[in-house]
């Protein structure tokens, strides 16, 4: 047993401690002067990592966006996990729009959901955190605004040894499962342009497409409807073909014809048939080619991009103005929408930013379009929306009056009148809605078509019945009088 005399005194212990502290301080000072701070951090981190216990788990972070593009894995995870419940997930966002068949449940705060795949245990965690505020300034007006960015992402954790199977098998399984779930309760959306959080930003705003138009209710020739449906079906089945020939998986349609011939109804019928969302691209709201590219990247696969009245919706300066100063032209592309930007949107490099896309242009005057828009490969199918025929009138009679037998009554007279006059489906539909009595509607339609034929005859007659513009004498035209 040690004696009390062998225990060092308090003063000697204090002196030893002071000496050791001074030595450490001196050594630290020398290290700071000789060894760079970055090297010190590296050495310390290596020492800490050596003594830190190694985790057997790995975590995949799935962000809401990939740069400025939509992350499809995030959307699929949100749909896939919405069908799973967990007692640890305590906050949800619940909503239901008028035409949604079911209540939509989305995550409202942080939490985790457990899942399993081929015996592998997985943990999903939803994270929603606010980011820093960024200042955005409009280059033209000089005005700016602060917009708070938010980060929303999923974390998927599992054992390290299962990484290959999770990435190559589980993630594709989630994507496919989410697609099936989405198709089962798909409600077609109509997206239109809206102002974003900053002064000069543009975003998509969506509502349910409540247009009931289908190919069965369209007042089109049977052969034309059949051709459109066959073309759409062939397009949907041609993914490998487009990939093999090196083309973007898209299809372009040009709908042209007089107003009231059903162009908008056809677009709605295509959307309802394909179950594709519609993006109504109003070019008058877009000022730059760069804005067009951003909007294009924010659209989803399996969508329809619509540009209505392309001949008068926007003035494209690249064709209407003769530019000689190439430097000024290059700068102007950053400030305005050009025809080149629109063409690149249709079939250039940016057209391949999404798959299974349908692009539809409409116009009342095909002859006014720039030839560059009509070049083969841009608009794959030109669909002429013509005036009403006797065949398409039968569809309107079935839709509005629920009459399927057209062999009696006014029908023969109506069919003869329709073949001899230019009348749109919209005009005839208006007459068929004026009474609940079918005979009253059909009688009124007969009178309307007679007046329409007389009006068309008067419009076709030249102002001077005896002379043409070439000075050639013509026989006098006898005009029919209205009854």
Tab-separated table of C-alpha atoms in Angstrom:
chain	number	residue	atom	x	y	z
A	1	UNK	CA	0.000	0.000	0.000
A	2	UNK	CA	1.426	3.377	-0.972
A	3	UNK	CA	2.254	5.725	1.825
A	4	UNK	CA	0.906	9.240	2.060
A	5	UNK	CA	4.385	10.605	1.420
A	6	UNK	CA	4.377	9.051	-2.088
A	7	UNK	CA	1.280	11.030	-3.202
A	8	UNK	CA	2.341	14.232	-5.035
A	9	UNK	CA	1.345	17.502	-3.480
A	10	UNK	CA	-1.342	19.730	-4.925
A	11	UNK	CA	1.183	22.388	-5.916
A	12	UNK	CA	3.290	19.920	-7.859
A	13	UNK	CA	0.190	18.594	-9.662
A	14	UNK	CA	-0.834	22.144	-10.583
A	15	UNK	CA	2.676	22.880	-11.881
A	16	UNK	CA	2.618	19.731	-14.002
A	17	UNK	CA	-0.820	20.636	-15.420
A	18	UNK	CA	0.299	24.186	-16.208
A	19	UNK	CA	3.412	22.910	-17.915
A	20	UNK	CA	1.426	20.447	-20.027
A	21	UNK	CA	-1.108	23.149	-21.002
A	22	UNK	CA	1.665	25.506	-22.008
A	23	UNK	CA	3.275	22.776	-24.089
A	24	UNK	CA	-0.025	22.019	-25.854
A	25	UNK	CA	-0.621	25.728	-26.504
A	26	UNK	CA	2.895	26.110	-27.873
A	27	UNK	CA	2.474	23.035	-30.066
A	28	UNK	CA	-0.878	24.299	-31.332
A	29	UNK	CA	0.625	27.699	-32.156
A	30	UNK	CA	3.480	26.058	-34.035
A	31	UNK	CA	1.037	23.847	-35.968
A	32	UNK	CA	-1.087	26.870	-36.933
A	33	UNK	CA	1.994	28.627	-38.227
A	34	UNK	CA	3.493	25.673	-40.087
A	35	UNK	CA	0.550	23.473	-41.151
A	36	UNK	CA	-2.197	25.079	-43.349
A	37	UNK	CA	-5.647	25.164	-41.816
A	38	UNK	CA	-7.151	23.047	-44.622
A	39	UNK	CA	-4.633	20.297	-43.888
A	40	UNK	CA	-5.496	20.493	-40.191
A	41	UNK	CA	-9.204	20.055	-40.944
A	42	UNK	CA	-8.440	17.076	-43.175
A	43	UNK	CA	-6.332	15.350	-40.481
A	44	UNK	CA	-8.938	15.974	-37.775
A	45	UNK	CA	-11.770	14.683	-39.988
A	46	UNK	CA	-9.831	11.513	-40.783
A	47	UNK	CA	-9.159	10.894	-37.083
A	48	UNK	CA	-12.814	11.438	-36.208
A	49	UNK	CA	-14.056	9.209	-39.037
A	50	UNK	CA	-11.717	6.436	-37.853
A	51	UNK	CA	-13.228	6.393	-34.363
A	52	UNK	CA	-16.805	7.097	-35.487
A	53	UNK	CA	-18.971	3.956	-35.791
A	54	UNK	CA	-19.755	3.195	-39.466
A	55	UNK	CA	-23.431	3.177	-40.458
A	56	UNK	CA	-24.770	0.249	-42.466
A	57	UNK	CA	-27.548	2.370	-44.053
A	58	UNK	CA	-27.607	4.542	-47.156
A	59	UNK	CA	-30.040	7.356	-47.995
A	60	UNK	CA	-31.244	8.463	-51.433
A	61	UNK	CA	-32.495	12.056	-51.697
A	62	UNK	CA	-35.291	12.526	-54.267
A	63	UNK	CA	-35.886	16.223	-54.945
A	64	UNK	CA	-39.053	17.732	-56.356
A	65	UNK	CA	-37.137	19.083	-59.361
A	66	UNK	CA	-34.016	18.170	-61.270
A	67	UNK	CA	-32.642	21.628	-62.003
A	68	UNK	CA	-35.588	23.386	-63.627
A	69	UNK	CA	-37.131	20.148	-64.933
A	70	UNK	CA	-39.718	18.055	-63.097
A	71	UNK	CA	-38.396	14.994	-61.261
A	72	UNK	CA	-40.659	12.113	-62.250
A	73	UNK	CA	-39.359	9.920	-59.414
A	74	UNK	CA	-40.608	12.494	-56.885
A	75	UNK	CA	-44.078	12.619	-58.466
A	76	UNK	CA	-44.216	8.825	-58.609
A	77	UNK	CA	-43.175	8.539	-54.958
A	78	UNK	CA	-45.875	11.009	-53.919
A	79	UNK	CA	-48.550	8.984	-55.735
A	80	UNK	CA	-47.201	5.613	-54.592
A	81	UNK	CA	-46.895	6.575	-50.921
A	82	UNK	CA	-50.310	8.267	-50.821
A	83	UNK	CA	-51.871	4.788	-50.679
A	84	UNK	CA	-49.799	3.827	-47.643
A	85	UNK	CA	-50.469	4.945	-44.077
A	86	UNK	CA	-48.180	5.165	-41.097
A	87	UNK	CA	-48.969	6.061	-37.464
A	88	UNK	CA	-45.783	8.123	-37.422
A	89	UNK	CA	-47.090	10.338	-40.219
A	90	UNK	CA	-49.354	12.758	-38.408
A	91	UNK	CA	-50.020	15.629	-40.839
A	92	UNK	CA	-51.588	15.385	-44.288
A	93	UNK	CA	-52.975	17.805	-46.848
A	94	UNK	CA	-56.459	16.752	-47.957
A	95	UNK	CA	-58.263	18.217	-50.992
A	96	UNK	CA	-60.947	17.337	-53.505
A	97	UNK	CA	-61.754	19.222	-56.690
A	98	UNK	CA	-65.242	19.126	-58.225
A	99	UNK	CA	-64.532	16.419	-60.801
A	100	UNK	CA	-62.044	14.362	-58.783
A	101	UNK	CA	-63.547	10.947	-58.041
A	102	UNK	CA	-61.598	10.556	-54.795
A	103	UNK	CA	-60.128	12.643	-52.015
A	104	UNK	CA	-56.496	13.589	-52.653
A	105	UNK	CA	-54.184	12.990	-49.689
A	106	UNK	CA	-50.698	14.468	-49.740
A	107	UNK	CA	-48.042	14.864	-47.097
A	108	UNK	CA	-48.199	17.970	-44.962
A	109	UNK	CA	-45.115	17.777	-42.779
A	110	UNK	CA	-42.080	15.663	-41.946
A	111	UNK	CA	-42.665	12.004	-41.175
A	112	UNK	CA	-41.700	8.530	-42.330
A	113	UNK	CA	-43.374	5.570	-44.002
A	114	UNK	CA	-41.971	2.045	-43.991
A	115	UNK	CA	-42.117	-0.216	-47.020
A	116	UNK	CA	-40.667	-3.559	-48.086
A	117	UNK	CA	-39.506	-4.898	-51.442
A	118	UNK	CA	-38.427	-8.517	-51.923
A	119	UNK	CA	-37.648	-8.807	-48.225
A	120	UNK	CA	-35.740	-5.497	-48.086
A	121	UNK	CA	-36.921	-3.027	-45.460
A	122	UNK	CA	-37.115	0.592	-46.627
A	123	UNK	CA	-37.948	3.840	-44.868
A	124	UNK	CA	-39.393	6.836	-46.737
A	125	UNK	CA	-39.183	10.248	-45.120
A	126	UNK	CA	-40.874	13.388	-46.463
A	127	UNK	CA	-39.047	16.669	-45.846
A	128	UNK	CA	-40.434	20.148	-46.424
A	129	UNK	CA	-38.188	23.023	-45.434
A	130	UNK	CA	-38.115	26.746	-46.218
A	131	UNK	CA	-35.092	28.109	-48.023
A	132	UNK	CA	-33.478	31.501	-48.284
A	133	UNK	CA	-35.192	34.472	-49.900
A	134	UNK	CA	-33.909	35.439	-53.331
A	135	UNK	CA	-34.263	38.807	-55.000
A	136	UNK	CA	-35.444	38.773	-58.622
A	137	UNK	CA	-35.323	41.930	-60.751
A	138	UNK	CA	-37.028	42.617	-64.060
A	139	UNK	CA	-34.505	43.819	-66.616
A	140	UNK	CA	-36.924	46.091	-68.468
A	141	UNK	CA	-38.663	47.928	-65.633
A	142	UNK	CA	-35.994	47.637	-62.947
A	143	UNK	CA	-38.570	46.515	-60.414
A	144	UNK	CA	-37.871	43.486	-58.241
A	145	UNK	CA	-39.355	41.247	-55.625
A	146	UNK	CA	-38.241	38.854	-52.904
A	147	UNK	CA	-39.406	35.264	-53.322
A	148	UNK	CA	-38.881	32.610	-50.674
A	149	UNK	CA	-37.702	29.314	-52.055
A	150	UNK	CA	-38.833	26.058	-50.502
A	151	UNK	CA	-37.230	22.650	-50.639
A	152	UNK	CA	-39.425	19.596	-50.806
A	153	UNK	CA	-37.920	16.158	-51.162
A	154	UNK	CA	-38.116	12.510	-50.133
A	155	UNK	CA	-35.412	10.547	-48.350
A	156	UNK	CA	-35.273	6.788	-48.968
A	157	UNK	CA	-33.122	4.813	-46.515
A	158	UNK	CA	-32.093	1.143	-46.631
A	159	UNK	CA	-29.109	-1.186	-46.084
A	160	UNK	CA	-26.062	-0.427	-48.178
A	161	UNK	CA	-25.787	-3.878	-49.677
A	162	UNK	CA	-29.168	-3.442	-51.415
A	163	UNK	CA	-28.270	-0.294	-53.335
A	164	UNK	CA	-28.140	-1.913	-56.791
A	165	UNK	CA	-31.476	-3.678	-56.371
A	166	UNK	CA	-33.207	-0.558	-55.033
A	167	UNK	CA	-31.940	1.675	-57.844
A	168	UNK	CA	-32.430	-0.828	-60.677
A	169	UNK	CA	-35.569	-2.655	-59.497
A	170	UNK	CA	-37.426	-0.859	-56.710
A	171	UNK	CA	-37.388	2.654	-58.203
A	172	UNK	CA	-38.701	1.392	-61.607
A	173	UNK	CA	-41.343	-0.574	-59.668
A	174	UNK	CA	-42.475	2.621	-57.914
A	175	UNK	CA	-42.596	4.475	-61.254
A	176	UNK	CA	-44.725	1.777	-62.896
A	177	UNK	CA	-47.004	1.374	-59.876
A	178	UNK	CA	-47.564	5.136	-59.680
A	179	UNK	CA	-48.414	5.224	-63.400
A	180	UNK	CA	-51.072	2.535	-62.955
A	181	UNK	CA	-52.524	4.310	-59.905
A	182	UNK	CA	-52.538	7.636	-61.718
A	183	UNK	CA	-54.270	6.216	-64.811
A	184	UNK	CA	-57.003	4.626	-62.663
A	185	UNK	CA	-58.096	7.951	-61.195
A	186	UNK	CA	-56.874	10.244	-63.951
A	187	UNK	CA	-58.733	13.532	-64.284
A	188	UNK	CA	-57.594	15.502	-67.329
A	189	UNK	CA	-56.190	18.903	-66.401
A	190	UNK	CA	-56.351	22.135	-68.360
A	191	UNK	CA	-53.225	24.205	-67.694
A	192	UNK	CA	-53.042	27.895	-68.499
A	193	UNK	CA	-50.386	30.535	-67.947
A	194	UNK	CA	-50.362	32.492	-64.690
A	195	UNK	CA	-48.047	34.984	-63.003
A	196	UNK	CA	-45.375	33.472	-60.773
A	197	UNK	CA	-44.058	34.635	-57.378
A	198	UNK	CA	-41.687	37.155	-58.973
A	199	UNK	CA	-42.597	40.097	-61.153
A	200	UNK	CA	-41.470	38.644	-64.472
A	201	UNK	CA	-42.011	34.925	-63.927
A	202	UNK	CA	-44.693	32.792	-65.585
A	203	UNK	CA	-46.034	29.510	-64.233
A	204	UNK	CA	-48.718	26.995	-65.114
A	205	UNK	CA	-52.050	27.111	-63.303
A	206	UNK	CA	-54.369	24.120	-63.689
A	207	UNK	CA	-58.059	23.287	-63.400
A	208	UNK	CA	-59.999	20.153	-64.232
A	209	UNK	CA	-60.966	19.844	-67.885
A	210	UNK	CA	-64.738	19.670	-67.681
A	211	UNK	CA	-65.291	19.620	-71.443
A	212	UNK	CA	-67.430	16.526	-72.232
A	213	UNK	CA	-66.486	16.315	-75.915
A	214	UNK	CA	-65.696	12.839	-77.269
A	215	UNK	CA	-65.208	11.386	-80.725
A	216	UNK	CA	-68.734	9.985	-80.496
A	217	UNK	CA	-70.232	13.457	-80.036
A	218	UNK	CA	-68.057	15.265	-82.606
A	219	UNK	CA	-69.873	16.509	-85.708
A	220	UNK	CA	-67.195	15.222	-88.081
A	221	UNK	CA	-67.200	12.884	-91.019
A	222	UNK	CA	-66.912	9.260	-89.910
A	223	UNK	CA	-63.891	8.656	-92.136
A	224	UNK	CA	-62.061	11.678	-90.671
A	225	UNK	CA	-62.757	10.637	-87.085
A	226	UNK	CA	-61.551	7.125	-87.843
A	227	UNK	CA	-58.340	8.463	-89.412
A	228	UNK	CA	-57.582	10.653	-86.375
A	229	UNK	CA	-58.217	7.838	-83.875
A	230	UNK	CA	-56.042	5.413	-85.839
A	231	UNK	CA	-53.253	7.980	-86.006
A	232	UNK	CA	-53.423	8.568	-82.232
A	233	UNK	CA	-53.400	4.834	-81.481
A	234	UNK	CA	-50.443	4.290	-83.778
A	235	UNK	CA	-48.581	7.141	-82.098
A	236	UNK	CA	-49.095	5.681	-78.605
A	237	UNK	CA	-47.669	2.321	-79.682
A	238	UNK	CA	-44.621	3.745	-81.471
A	239	UNK	CA	-42.205	4.499	-78.632
A	240	UNK	CA	-39.580	2.028	-79.832
A	241	UNK	CA	-40.034	3.147	-83.441
A	242	UNK	CA	-39.354	6.797	-82.582
A	243	UNK	CA	-36.321	5.786	-80.554
A	244	UNK	CA	-35.006	3.556	-83.353
A	245	UNK	CA	-35.262	6.282	-86.025
A	246	UNK	CA	-33.851	8.936	-83.694
A	247	UNK	CA	-36.886	11.213	-83.397
A	248	UNK	CA	-38.551	12.791	-80.391
A	249	UNK	CA	-41.694	10.903	-79.347
A	250	UNK	CA	-44.194	13.579	-80.323
A	251	UNK	CA	-46.950	14.180	-82.856
A	252	UNK	CA	-47.986	17.469	-84.434
A	253	UNK	CA	-51.463	18.393	-85.689
A	254	UNK	CA	-52.655	21.498	-87.529
A	255	UNK	CA	-56.384	22.168	-87.265
A	256	UNK	CA	-57.546	24.725	-89.807
A	257	UNK	CA	-60.903	25.922	-91.047
A	258	UNK	CA	-63.557	28.607	-90.494
A	259	UNK	CA	-64.609	29.636	-86.973
A	260	UNK	CA	-67.287	27.463	-85.406
A	261	UNK	CA	-66.267	24.221	-87.150
A	262	UNK	CA	-65.308	22.456	-83.912
A	263	UNK	CA	-61.540	22.860	-83.533
A	264	UNK	CA	-61.709	23.336	-79.745
A	265	UNK	CA	-64.141	20.419	-79.441
A	266	UNK	CA	-61.706	18.189	-81.317
A	267	UNK	CA	-58.863	19.168	-78.966
A	268	UNK	CA	-61.011	18.284	-75.948
A	269	UNK	CA	-62.031	14.988	-77.560
A	270	UNK	CA	-58.365	14.087	-78.166
A	271	UNK	CA	-57.501	14.914	-74.547
A	272	UNK	CA	-60.391	12.844	-73.187
A	273	UNK	CA	-59.493	9.960	-75.504
A	274	UNK	CA	-55.784	9.907	-74.591
A	275	UNK	CA	-56.239	11.010	-70.955
A	276	UNK	CA	-53.530	13.626	-71.602
A	277	UNK	CA	-53.385	16.964	-69.782
A	278	UNK	CA	-53.734	20.094	-71.926
A	279	UNK	CA	-51.281	22.998	-71.758
A	280	UNK	CA	-52.852	26.075	-73.354
A	281	UNK	CA	-49.833	28.038	-74.519
A	282	UNK	CA	-50.869	31.651	-75.088
A	283	UNK	CA	-47.883	33.144	-76.918
A	284	UNK	CA	-49.011	36.695	-76.179
A	285	UNK	CA	-47.936	36.155	-72.549
A	286	UNK	CA	-44.415	35.043	-73.528
A	287	UNK	CA	-41.776	37.661	-74.213
A	288	UNK	CA	-38.568	35.674	-74.691
A	289	UNK	CA	-37.365	32.431	-76.243
A	290	UNK	CA	-35.890	31.550	-72.838
A	291	UNK	CA	-39.358	31.862	-71.221
A	292	UNK	CA	-40.730	29.460	-73.821
A	293	UNK	CA	-38.008	26.925	-73.024
A	294	UNK	CA	-38.678	27.148	-69.284
A	295	UNK	CA	-42.391	26.609	-69.799
A	296	UNK	CA	-41.671	23.673	-72.076
A	297	UNK	CA	-39.455	22.020	-69.459
A	298	UNK	CA	-42.140	22.459	-66.803
A	299	UNK	CA	-44.689	20.405	-68.772
A	300	UNK	CA	-45.171	16.711	-68.115
A	301	UNK	CA	-44.997	13.653	-70.309
A	302	UNK	CA	-48.255	12.463	-71.891
A	303	UNK	CA	-49.490	15.992	-72.497
A	304	UNK	CA	-51.042	18.110	-75.245
A	305	UNK	CA	-49.550	21.521	-76.008
A	306	UNK	CA	-52.069	23.797	-77.717
A	307	UNK	CA	-51.350	27.053	-79.546
A	308	UNK	CA	-54.655	28.467	-80.801
A	309	UNK	CA	-54.967	31.002	-83.610
A	310	UNK	CA	-51.268	30.804	-84.424
A	311	UNK	CA	-51.707	33.212	-87.333
A	312	UNK	CA	-52.737	36.110	-85.081
A	313	UNK	CA	-51.688	35.217	-81.528
A	314	UNK	CA	-48.247	36.843	-81.693
A	315	UNK	CA	-46.043	38.774	-84.121
A	316	UNK	CA	-42.858	36.775	-84.702
A	317	UNK	CA	-40.190	39.343	-85.653
A	318	UNK	CA	-37.716	36.913	-87.167
A	319	UNK	CA	-39.784	36.620	-90.328
A	320	UNK	CA	-41.494	39.987	-90.385
A	321	UNK	CA	-38.376	42.097	-90.031
A	322	UNK	CA	-35.156	42.166	-92.054
A	323	UNK	CA	-32.285	42.065	-89.571
A	324	UNK	CA	-28.864	43.099	-90.827
A	325	UNK	CA	-27.058	43.689	-87.531
A	326	UNK	CA	-26.299	40.167	-86.299
A	327	UNK	CA	-24.980	41.346	-82.927
A	328	UNK	CA	-28.164	43.266	-82.221
A	329	UNK	CA	-30.212	40.277	-83.422
A	330	UNK	CA	-28.376	37.959	-81.036
A	331	UNK	CA	-29.152	40.249	-78.112
A	332	UNK	CA	-32.768	40.617	-79.186
A	333	UNK	CA	-33.328	36.857	-78.905
A	334	UNK	CA	-32.946	37.253	-75.144
A	335	UNK	CA	-35.629	39.946	-75.101
A	336	UNK	CA	-38.341	38.685	-77.441
A	337	UNK	CA	-40.038	35.610	-78.799
A	338	UNK	CA	-38.845	34.682	-82.281
A	339	UNK	CA	-39.946	32.277	-84.975
A	340	UNK	CA	-36.697	30.374	-84.538
A	341	UNK	CA	-37.478	29.838	-80.869
A	342	UNK	CA	-40.949	28.582	-81.728
A	343	UNK	CA	-39.615	26.205	-84.398
A	344	UNK	CA	-37.025	24.858	-81.952
A	345	UNK	CA	-39.899	24.298	-79.564
A	346	UNK	CA	-41.727	22.233	-82.215
A	347	UNK	CA	-39.004	20.015	-83.653
A	348	UNK	CA	-35.614	21.265	-82.456
A	349	UNK	CA	-33.468	20.039	-79.592
A	350	UNK	CA	-35.881	21.353	-76.970
A	351	UNK	CA	-38.762	19.350	-78.424
A	352	UNK	CA	-37.222	16.159	-76.977
A	353	UNK	CA	-37.517	17.380	-73.373
A	354	UNK	CA	-40.611	15.194	-72.814
A	355	UNK	CA	-42.073	11.987	-74.216
A	356	UNK	CA	-45.510	11.139	-75.568
A	357	UNK	CA	-46.349	14.724	-76.385
A	358	UNK	CA	-48.965	16.006	-78.834
A	359	UNK	CA	-48.601	19.527	-80.265
A	360	UNK	CA	-51.712	21.118	-81.780
A	361	UNK	CA	-51.853	24.402	-83.703
A	362	UNK	CA	-55.160	25.938	-84.766
A	363	UNK	CA	-55.850	28.638	-87.322
A	364	UNK	CA	-58.770	30.048	-89.245
A	365	UNK	CA	-56.502	30.991	-92.150
A	366	UNK	CA	-53.923	28.394	-93.109
A	367	UNK	CA	-52.711	30.525	-96.003
A	368	UNK	CA	-51.459	33.194	-93.581
A	369	UNK	CA	-49.033	30.865	-91.790
A	370	UNK	CA	-45.317	31.121	-92.354
A	371	UNK	CA	-44.182	28.278	-94.669
A	372	UNK	CA	-41.588	27.293	-92.078
A	373	UNK	CA	-44.386	26.202	-89.728
A	374	UNK	CA	-45.894	23.951	-92.405
A	375	UNK	CA	-42.694	22.169	-93.363
A	376	UNK	CA	-42.995	18.341	-93.304
A	377	UNK	CA	-41.958	16.944	-89.929
A	378	UNK	CA	-43.358	19.829	-87.889
A	379	UNK	CA	-47.072	19.374	-88.366
A	380	UNK	CA	-47.473	15.660	-89.107
A	381	UNK	CA	-51.191	15.781	-89.892
A	382	UNK	CA	-53.196	18.676	-91.352
A	383	UNK	CA	-56.875	18.354	-90.418
A	384	UNK	CA	-59.356	20.484	-92.336
A	385	UNK	CA	-62.325	21.405	-90.141
A	386	UNK	CA	-64.917	22.092	-92.807
A	387	UNK	CA	-68.549	23.148	-92.870
A	388	UNK	CA	-71.327	20.846	-91.751
A	389	UNK	CA	-72.363	17.945	-94.000
A	390	UNK	CA	-75.504	15.848	-93.974
A	391	UNK	CA	-73.584	12.995	-92.362
A	392	UNK	CA	-72.254	15.102	-89.491
A	393	UNK	CA	-75.691	16.698	-89.030
A	394	UNK	CA	-77.010	13.295	-87.954
A	395	UNK	CA	-74.536	13.372	-85.052
A	396	UNK	CA	-75.856	16.769	-83.944
A	397	UNK	CA	-79.450	15.545	-84.185
A	398	UNK	CA	-78.595	12.574	-81.968
A	399	UNK	CA	-76.696	14.757	-79.465
A	400	UNK	CA	-79.155	17.617	-79.100
A	401	UNK	CA	-82.544	16.060	-79.946
A	402	UNK	CA	-81.863	12.375	-79.245
A	403	UNK	CA	-83.185	11.523	-82.710
A	404	UNK	CA	-81.513	8.566	-84.371
A	405	UNK	CA	-84.019	7.827	-87.165
A	406	UNK	CA	-83.445	10.510	-89.804
A	407	UNK	CA	-85.565	9.024	-92.589
A	408	UNK	CA	-88.733	11.030	-91.917
A	409	UNK	CA	-89.965	14.529	-91.228
A	410	UNK	CA	-87.728	17.498	-91.938
A	411	UNK	CA	-84.535	15.511	-92.322
A	412	UNK	CA	-84.536	15.022	-96.086
A	413	UNK	CA	-85.153	18.731	-96.671
A	414	UNK	CA	-82.508	19.685	-94.092
A	415	UNK	CA	-79.921	17.405	-95.681
A	416	UNK	CA	-80.572	18.900	-99.125
A	417	UNK	CA	-80.266	22.426	-97.747
A	418	UNK	CA	-77.032	21.629	-95.858
A	419	UNK	CA	-75.384	20.260	-98.990
A	420	UNK	CA	-76.117	23.515	-100.807
A	421	UNK	CA	-75.073	26.018	-98.138
A	422	UNK	CA	-71.994	26.740	-96.048
A	423	UNK	CA	-73.066	26.413	-92.437
A	424	UNK	CA	-70.941	25.584	-89.381
A	425	UNK	CA	-71.783	23.008	-86.697
A	426	UNK	CA	-71.930	25.842	-84.144
A	427	UNK	CA	-74.656	27.636	-86.114
A	428	UNK	CA	-76.779	24.504	-86.437
A	429	UNK	CA	-76.259	23.584	-82.767
A	430	UNK	CA	-77.570	27.005	-81.762
A	431	UNK	CA	-80.786	26.386	-83.710
A	432	UNK	CA	-81.226	22.948	-82.126
A	433	UNK	CA	-81.114	24.461	-78.618
A	434	UNK	CA	-83.966	26.941	-79.083
A	435	UNK	CA	-86.763	24.606	-77.948
A	436	UNK	CA	-87.331	21.341	-76.146
A	437	UNK	CA	-89.711	20.296	-78.941
A	438	UNK	CA	-87.771	18.510	-81.679
A	439	UNK	CA	-90.231	19.491	-84.440
A	440	UNK	CA	-89.995	23.157	-83.474
A	441	UNK	CA	-86.190	23.006	-83.589
A	442	UNK	CA	-86.102	21.236	-86.943
A	443	UNK	CA	-88.667	23.606	-88.456
A	444	UNK	CA	-86.665	26.579	-87.258
A	445	UNK	CA	-83.502	25.017	-88.690
A	446	UNK	CA	-85.168	24.664	-92.097
A	447	UNK	CA	-86.053	28.364	-92.124
A	448	UNK	CA	-82.546	29.290	-90.930
A	449	UNK	CA	-80.896	27.242	-93.699
A	450	UNK	CA	-83.143	28.829	-96.341
A	451	UNK	CA	-82.203	32.314	-95.145
A	452	UNK	CA	-78.566	31.244	-95.023
A	453	UNK	CA	-78.662	30.013	-98.619
A	454	UNK	CA	-80.205	33.279	-99.837
A	455	UNK	CA	-77.614	35.267	-97.884
A	456	UNK	CA	-74.757	33.238	-99.355
A	457	UNK	CA	-76.135	33.732	-102.879
A	458	UNK	CA	-76.246	37.492	-102.389
A	459	UNK	CA	-72.687	37.570	-101.024
A	460	UNK	CA	-71.352	35.552	-103.962
A	461	UNK	CA	-72.960	37.878	-106.521
A	462	UNK	CA	-70.580	40.652	-107.769
A	463	UNK	CA	-71.401	44.240	-106.835
A	464	UNK	CA	-71.754	45.136	-110.549
A	465	UNK	CA	-73.721	42.272	-112.031
A	466	UNK	CA	-72.690	43.131	-115.554
A	467	UNK	CA	-68.919	43.509	-115.252
A	468	UNK	CA	-66.042	41.579	-113.691
A	469	UNK	CA	-62.755	43.081	-112.563
A	470	UNK	CA	-61.338	42.289	-115.971
A	471	UNK	CA	-64.045	44.271	-117.721
A	472	UNK	CA	-65.706	41.170	-119.193
A	473	UNK	CA	-69.430	41.455	-119.565
A	474	UNK	CA	-71.496	38.954	-117.605
A	475	UNK	CA	-75.187	38.142	-117.785
A	476	UNK	CA	-77.272	39.759	-115.120
A	477	UNK	CA	-77.644	37.655	-111.981
A	478	UNK	CA	-81.213	37.261	-110.779
A	479	UNK	CA	-81.300	37.233	-107.013
A	480	UNK	CA	-83.781	35.091	-105.191
A	481	UNK	CA	-86.120	36.814	-102.812
A	482	UNK	CA	-86.666	35.562	-99.301
A	483	UNK	CA	-90.002	33.967	-98.671
